[in-house]
Amino acid sequence: KQQYQQIIGSDEAADVQPFGLGISKQHCKILKDGDGNCTIVALAGDTYVNGRKLQKDESAALALYDRVAIAS
């Protein structure tokens, strides 16, 4: 099954480029598998899911209505 990804960050090559001083060049990424399941992976910046901070390279499954925050 094919996987799709979106990089979030300040780099010009990032798929999503939010504005903010706390945004890293490759802050985090969101992966979507062939079944439609989404996972967020923390890369170089502070990434939170439902108030819990993810460690670098840590991933978390996302569900409908989960709250994602990036930067601090």
Short mmCIF file of C-alpha atoms in Angstrom, two decimals, residues 17-70:
data_model
loop_
_atom_site.label_atom_id
_atom_site.label_comp_id
_atom_site.label_asym_id
_atom_site.label_seq_id
_atom_site.Cartn_x
_atom_site.Cartn_y
_atom_site.Cartn_z
CA GLN A 17 4.92 26.47 5.27
CA PRO A 18 3.34 28.02 8.38
CA PHE A 19 4.66 31.41 9.42
CA GLY A 20 6.31 31.71 12.82
CA LEU A 21 9.65 32.17 14.51
CA GLY A 22 9.44 28.74 16.18
CA ILE A 23 8.99 26.79 12.94
CA SER A 24 11.99 24.66 11.88
CA LYS A 25 12.94 24.02 8.25
CA GLN A 26 11.55 20.47 8.51
CA HIS A 27 9.42 20.72 11.63
CA CYS A 28 7.28 17.59 11.32
CA LYS A 29 5.60 15.42 8.72
CA ILE A 30 2.20 13.82 8.32
CA LEU A 31 1.97 10.39 6.73
CA LYS A 32 -1.19 8.88 5.24
CA ASP A 33 -1.29 5.20 4.34
CA GLY A 34 -3.36 3.48 1.69
CA ASP A 35 -6.16 2.84 4.20
CA GLY A 36 -6.47 6.54 5.05
CA ASN A 37 -4.79 6.30 8.46
CA CYS A 38 -2.75 9.39 9.35
CA THR A 39 0.37 9.58 11.53
CA ILE A 40 2.39 12.63 12.56
CA VAL A 41 6.16 12.38 13.04
CA ALA A 42 8.11 15.01 14.99
CA LEU A 43 11.28 16.03 13.17
CA ALA A 44 13.30 19.11 14.20
CA GLY A 45 10.72 21.16 16.10
CA ASP A 46 8.30 21.04 19.00
CA THR A 47 5.24 19.04 17.96
CA TYR A 48 2.26 18.33 20.24
CA VAL A 49 -0.72 16.00 19.83
CA ASN A 50 -3.58 16.60 22.27
CA GLY A 51 -1.20 18.50 24.56
CA ARG A 52 1.49 15.80 24.66
CA LYS A 53 4.91 16.73 23.26
CA LEU A 54 6.41 14.24 20.83
CA GLN A 55 10.13 13.55 21.02
CA LYS A 56 12.31 13.85 17.89
CA ASP A 57 11.42 11.06 15.42
CA GLU A 58 8.50 9.95 17.62
CA SER A 59 5.24 9.31 15.79
CA ALA A 60 1.61 9.37 16.88
CA ALA A 61 -1.50 8.09 15.13
CA LEU A 62 -4.01 10.84 14.40
CA ALA A 63 -7.74 10.50 14.80
CA LEU A 64 -10.66 12.75 13.95
CA TYR A 65 -10.71 15.85 16.21
CA ASP A 66 -7.16 15.35 17.55
CA ARG A 67 -5.47 18.66 18.31
CA VAL A 68 -2.06 19.23 16.74
CA ALA A 69 0.18 22.15 17.73
CA ILE A 70 3.60 22.99 16.34
#
